Protein backbone atom coordinates (compact mmCIF):
# COMPACT_ATOMS: atom_id res chain seq x y z
CA UNK A 1 0.00 0.00 0.00
CA UNK A 2 2.77 2.45 0.84
CA UNK A 3 4.35 1.87 -2.60
CA UNK A 4 1.08 2.79 -4.32
CA UNK A 5 0.71 5.80 -2.03
CA UNK A 6 4.25 6.92 -2.90
CA UNK A 7 3.70 6.55 -6.66
CA UNK A 8 0.45 8.52 -6.45
CA UNK A 9 2.08 11.41 -4.59
CA UNK A 10 5.18 11.35 -6.81
CA UNK A 11 3.04 11.64 -9.94
CA UNK A 12 0.91 14.46 -8.52
CA UNK A 13 3.97 16.40 -7.37
CA UNK A 14 5.13 16.53 -10.99
CA UNK A 15 2.09 18.74 -11.63
CA UNK A 16 3.20 21.12 -8.87
CA UNK A 17 6.55 21.54 -10.63
CA UNK A 18 4.93 22.73 -13.89
CA UNK A 19 4.56 26.48 -13.93
CA UNK A 20 1.26 26.50 -15.84
CA UNK A 21 -0.37 23.87 -13.64
CA UNK A 22 0.93 24.71 -10.18
CA UNK A 23 -1.35 26.70 -7.87
CA UNK A 24 0.00 30.09 -6.81
CA UNK A 25 1.93 30.18 -3.55
CA UNK A 26 1.18 29.68 -0.81
CA UNK A 27 -0.63 26.44 -1.56
CA UNK A 28 -3.55 25.82 0.79
CA UNK A 29 -4.46 22.24 1.61
CA UNK A 30 -7.44 20.21 2.73
CA UNK A 31 -7.23 16.98 4.71
CA UNK A 32 -10.21 14.71 5.16
CA UNK A 33 -11.29 11.15 5.76
CA UNK A 34 -13.65 9.54 3.33
CA UNK A 35 -15.30 6.16 3.08
CA UNK A 36 -16.51 3.92 0.31
CA UNK A 37 -19.79 2.21 1.09
CA UNK A 38 -19.99 -1.53 1.58
CA UNK A 39 -23.07 -3.07 0.04
CA UNK A 40 -22.67 -6.72 0.95
CA UNK A 41 -23.31 -9.55 -1.50
CA UNK A 42 -23.71 -7.38 -4.63
CA UNK A 43 -20.29 -5.84 -4.18
CA UNK A 44 -17.50 -7.86 -5.81
CA UNK A 45 -14.69 -6.52 -3.62
CA UNK A 46 -12.92 -9.20 -1.64
CA UNK A 47 -11.33 -8.59 1.72
CA UNK A 48 -10.10 -10.53 4.70
CA UNK A 49 -11.74 -8.11 7.12
CA UNK A 50 -15.22 -8.12 8.60
CA UNK A 51 -17.43 -5.04 8.53
CA UNK A 52 -18.47 -3.71 11.96
CA UNK A 53 -22.00 -4.49 13.13
CA UNK A 54 -24.64 -1.88 12.27
CA UNK A 55 -22.38 0.03 9.89
CA UNK A 56 -22.44 0.73 6.17
CA UNK A 57 -18.91 2.09 5.96
CA UNK A 58 -16.02 -0.22 5.29
CA UNK A 59 -13.10 1.32 3.39
CA UNK A 60 -11.53 4.40 4.99
CA UNK A 61 -9.18 6.74 3.14
CA UNK A 62 -7.16 9.74 4.24
CA UNK A 63 -7.11 12.32 1.43
CA UNK A 64 -4.75 15.30 1.09
CA UNK A 65 -5.57 17.84 -1.61
CA UNK A 66 -4.87 21.40 -2.71
CA UNK A 67 -7.66 23.99 -2.50
CA UNK A 68 -6.71 26.77 -4.88
CA UNK A 69 -9.39 28.34 -7.07
CA UNK A 70 -9.45 26.50 -10.40
CA UNK A 71 -6.43 24.36 -9.53
CA UNK A 72 -7.50 21.68 -7.08
CA UNK A 73 -5.43 18.51 -7.01
CA UNK A 74 -5.59 15.39 -4.91
CA UNK A 75 -2.02 15.10 -3.72
CA UNK A 76 -2.41 11.78 -1.97
CA UNK A 77 -4.91 9.22 -0.77
CA UNK A 78 -4.12 6.29 1.47
CA UNK A 79 -6.25 3.59 3.08
CA UNK A 80 -6.36 3.61 6.87
CA UNK A 81 -7.70 1.00 9.24
CA UNK A 82 -9.17 3.34 11.82
CA UNK A 83 -9.07 6.84 13.22
CA UNK A 84 -5.86 6.25 15.16
CA UNK A 85 -3.91 6.29 11.87
CA UNK A 86 -5.09 9.68 10.60
CA UNK A 87 -2.19 11.72 12.04
CA UNK A 88 0.47 9.32 10.77
CA UNK A 89 -1.15 9.23 7.31
CA UNK A 90 -1.09 13.05 7.17
CA UNK A 91 2.53 13.17 8.32
CA UNK A 92 3.59 10.56 5.76
CA UNK A 93 1.84 12.31 2.86
CA UNK A 94 3.14 15.79 3.78
CA UNK A 95 6.66 14.43 4.15
CA UNK A 96 6.54 12.80 0.71
CA UNK A 97 5.09 15.93 -0.94
CA UNK A 98 7.89 18.03 0.58
CA UNK A 99 10.49 15.50 -0.64
CA UNK A 100 9.19 15.67 -4.21
CA UNK A 101 8.04 19.25 -4.73
CA UNK A 102 8.80 21.30 -1.59
CA UNK A 103 5.95 23.76 -2.20
CA UNK A 104 5.24 26.83 -0.10
CA UNK A 105 2.27 25.70 1.99
CA UNK A 106 -0.19 28.14 3.54
CA UNK A 107 -2.91 26.69 5.73
CA UNK A 108 -4.66 23.34 5.94
CA UNK A 109 -8.43 23.01 6.25
CA UNK A 110 -9.97 20.07 8.14
CA UNK A 111 -13.35 18.90 9.40
CA UNK A 112 -14.05 18.93 13.13
CA UNK A 113 -13.49 15.15 13.33
CA UNK A 114 -9.79 15.86 12.73
CA UNK A 115 -9.44 18.36 15.58
CA UNK A 116 -7.28 16.03 17.65
CA UNK A 117 -3.99 16.63 19.41
CA UNK A 118 -1.98 14.21 17.26
CA UNK A 119 -3.26 15.73 13.98
CA UNK A 120 -2.62 19.31 15.17
CA UNK A 121 0.87 18.27 16.30
CA UNK A 122 1.64 16.96 12.80
CA UNK A 123 0.37 20.22 11.27
CA UNK A 124 2.69 22.20 13.55
CA UNK A 125 5.59 19.86 12.75
CA UNK A 126 5.17 20.76 9.06
CA UNK A 127 4.75 24.48 9.77
CA UNK A 128 1.10 24.53 8.67
CA UNK A 129 -1.49 26.89 10.07
CA UNK A 130 -4.69 24.91 10.44
CA UNK A 131 -8.34 25.77 10.25
CA UNK A 132 -11.05 23.42 11.53
CA UNK A 133 -14.74 23.56 10.76
CA UNK A 134 -16.78 23.97 13.93
CA UNK A 135 -20.47 24.54 14.61
CA UNK A 136 -21.51 28.13 15.19
CA UNK A 137 -22.56 28.75 18.77
CA UNK A 138 -24.64 31.71 19.99
CA UNK A 139 -21.79 33.03 22.18
CA UNK A 140 -19.37 33.08 19.23
CA UNK A 141 -21.85 34.48 16.71
CA UNK A 142 -22.45 37.71 18.65
CSV table of C-alpha atoms in Angstrom, one decimal:
chain,number,residue,atom,x,y,z
A,1,UNK,CA,0.0,0.0,0.0
A,2,UNK,CA,2.8,2.5,0.8
A,3,UNK,CA,4.4,1.9,-2.6
A,4,UNK,CA,1.1,2.8,-4.3
A,5,UNK,CA,0.7,5.8,-2.0
A,6,UNK,CA,4.3,6.9,-2.9
A,7,UNK,CA,3.7,6.5,-6.7
A,8,UNK,CA,0.4,8.5,-6.4
A,9,UNK,CA,2.1,11.4,-4.6
A,10,UNK,CA,5.2,11.4,-6.8
A,11,UNK,CA,3.0,11.6,-9.9
A,12,UNK,CA,0.9,14.5,-8.5
A,13,UNK,CA,4.0,16.4,-7.4
A,14,UNK,CA,5.1,16.5,-11.0
A,15,UNK,CA,2.1,18.7,-11.6
A,16,UNK,CA,3.2,21.1,-8.9
A,17,UNK,CA,6.5,21.5,-10.6
A,18,UNK,CA,4.9,22.7,-13.9
A,19,UNK,CA,4.6,26.5,-13.9
A,20,UNK,CA,1.3,26.5,-15.8
A,21,UNK,CA,-0.4,23.9,-13.6
A,22,UNK,CA,0.9,24.7,-10.2
A,23,UNK,CA,-1.3,26.7,-7.9
A,24,UNK,CA,0.0,30.1,-6.8
A,25,UNK,CA,1.9,30.2,-3.6
A,26,UNK,CA,1.2,29.7,-0.8
A,27,UNK,CA,-0.6,26.4,-1.6
A,28,UNK,CA,-3.6,25.8,0.8
A,29,UNK,CA,-4.5,22.2,1.6
A,30,UNK,CA,-7.4,20.2,2.7
A,31,UNK,CA,-7.2,17.0,4.7
A,32,UNK,CA,-10.2,14.7,5.2
A,33,UNK,CA,-11.3,11.2,5.8
A,34,UNK,CA,-13.7,9.5,3.3
A,35,UNK,CA,-15.3,6.2,3.1
A,36,UNK,CA,-16.5,3.9,0.3
A,37,UNK,CA,-19.8,2.2,1.1
A,38,UNK,CA,-20.0,-1.5,1.6
A,39,UNK,CA,-23.1,-3.1,0.0
A,40,UNK,CA,-22.7,-6.7,1.0
A,41,UNK,CA,-23.3,-9.6,-1.5
A,42,UNK,CA,-23.7,-7.4,-4.6
A,43,UNK,CA,-20.3,-5.8,-4.2
A,44,UNK,CA,-17.5,-7.9,-5.8
A,45,UNK,CA,-14.7,-6.5,-3.6
A,46,UNK,CA,-12.9,-9.2,-1.6
A,47,UNK,CA,-11.3,-8.6,1.7
A,48,UNK,CA,-10.1,-10.5,4.7
A,49,UNK,CA,-11.7,-8.1,7.1
A,50,UNK,CA,-15.2,-8.1,8.6
A,51,UNK,CA,-17.4,-5.0,8.5
A,52,UNK,CA,-18.5,-3.7,12.0
A,53,UNK,CA,-22.0,-4.5,13.1
A,54,UNK,CA,-24.6,-1.9,12.3
A,55,UNK,CA,-22.4,0.0,9.9
A,56,UNK,CA,-22.4,0.7,6.2
A,57,UNK,CA,-18.9,2.1,6.0
A,58,UNK,CA,-16.0,-0.2,5.3
A,59,UNK,CA,-13.1,1.3,3.4
A,60,UNK,CA,-11.5,4.4,5.0
A,61,UNK,CA,-9.2,6.7,3.1
A,62,UNK,CA,-7.2,9.7,4.2
A,63,UNK,CA,-7.1,12.3,1.4
A,64,UNK,CA,-4.7,15.3,1.1
A,65,UNK,CA,-5.6,17.8,-1.6
A,66,UNK,CA,-4.9,21.4,-2.7
A,67,UNK,CA,-7.7,24.0,-2.5
A,68,UNK,CA,-6.7,26.8,-4.9
A,69,UNK,CA,-9.4,28.3,-7.1
A,70,UNK,CA,-9.5,26.5,-10.4
A,71,UNK,CA,-6.4,24.4,-9.5
A,72,UNK,CA,-7.5,21.7,-7.1
A,73,UNK,CA,-5.4,18.5,-7.0
A,74,UNK,CA,-5.6,15.4,-4.9
A,75,UNK,CA,-2.0,15.1,-3.7
A,76,UNK,CA,-2.4,11.8,-2.0
A,77,UNK,CA,-4.9,9.2,-0.8
A,78,UNK,CA,-4.1,6.3,1.5
A,79,UNK,CA,-6.3,3.6,3.1
A,80,UNK,CA,-6.4,3.6,6.9
A,81,UNK,CA,-7.7,1.0,9.2
A,82,UNK,CA,-9.2,3.3,11.8
A,83,UNK,CA,-9.1,6.8,13.2
A,84,UNK,CA,-5.9,6.2,15.2
A,85,UNK,CA,-3.9,6.3,11.9
A,86,UNK,CA,-5.1,9.7,10.6
A,87,UNK,CA,-2.2,11.7,12.0
A,88,UNK,CA,0.5,9.3,10.8
A,89,UNK,CA,-1.1,9.2,7.3
A,90,UNK,CA,-1.1,13.1,7.2
A,91,UNK,CA,2.5,13.2,8.3
A,92,UNK,CA,3.6,10.6,5.8
A,93,UNK,CA,1.8,12.3,2.9
A,94,UNK,CA,3.1,15.8,3.8
A,95,UNK,CA,6.7,14.4,4.1
A,96,UNK,CA,6.5,12.8,0.7
A,97,UNK,CA,5.1,15.9,-0.9
A,98,UNK,CA,7.9,18.0,0.6
A,99,UNK,CA,10.5,15.5,-0.6
A,100,UNK,CA,9.2,15.7,-4.2
A,101,UNK,CA,8.0,19.2,-4.7
A,102,UNK,CA,8.8,21.3,-1.6
A,103,UNK,CA,6.0,23.8,-2.2
A,104,UNK,CA,5.2,26.8,-0.1
A,105,UNK,CA,2.3,25.7,2.0
A,106,UNK,CA,-0.2,28.1,3.5
A,107,UNK,CA,-2.9,26.7,5.7
A,108,UNK,CA,-4.7,23.3,5.9
A,109,UNK,CA,-8.4,23.0,6.3
A,110,UNK,CA,-10.0,20.1,8.1
A,111,UNK,CA,-13.4,18.9,9.4
A,112,UNK,CA,-14.1,18.9,13.1
A,113,UNK,CA,-13.5,15.1,13.3
A,114,UNK,CA,-9.8,15.9,12.7
A,115,UNK,CA,-9.4,18.4,15.6
A,116,UNK,CA,-7.3,16.0,17.6
A,117,UNK,CA,-4.0,16.6,19.4
A,118,UNK,CA,-2.0,14.2,17.3
A,119,UNK,CA,-3.3,15.7,14.0
A,120,UNK,CA,-2.6,19.3,15.2
A,121,UNK,CA,0.9,18.3,16.3
A,122,UNK,CA,1.6,17.0,12.8
A,123,UNK,CA,0.4,20.2,11.3
A,124,UNK,CA,2.7,22.2,13.5
A,125,UNK,CA,5.6,19.9,12.8
A,126,UNK,CA,5.2,20.8,9.1
A,127,UNK,CA,4.7,24.5,9.8
A,128,UNK,CA,1.1,24.5,8.7
A,129,UNK,CA,-1.5,26.9,10.1
A,130,UNK,CA,-4.7,24.9,10.4
A,131,UNK,CA,-8.3,25.8,10.3
A,132,UNK,CA,-11.1,23.4,11.5
A,133,UNK,CA,-14.7,23.6,10.8
A,134,UNK,CA,-16.8,24.0,13.9
A,135,UNK,CA,-20.5,24.5,14.6
A,136,UNK,CA,-21.5,28.1,15.2
A,137,UNK,CA,-22.6,28.8,18.8
A,138,UNK,CA,-24.6,31.7,20.0
A,139,UNK,CA,-21.8,33.0,22.2
A,140,UNK,CA,-19.4,33.1,19.2
A,141,UNK,CA,-21.9,34.5,16.7
A,142,UNK,CA,-22.4,37.7,18.6
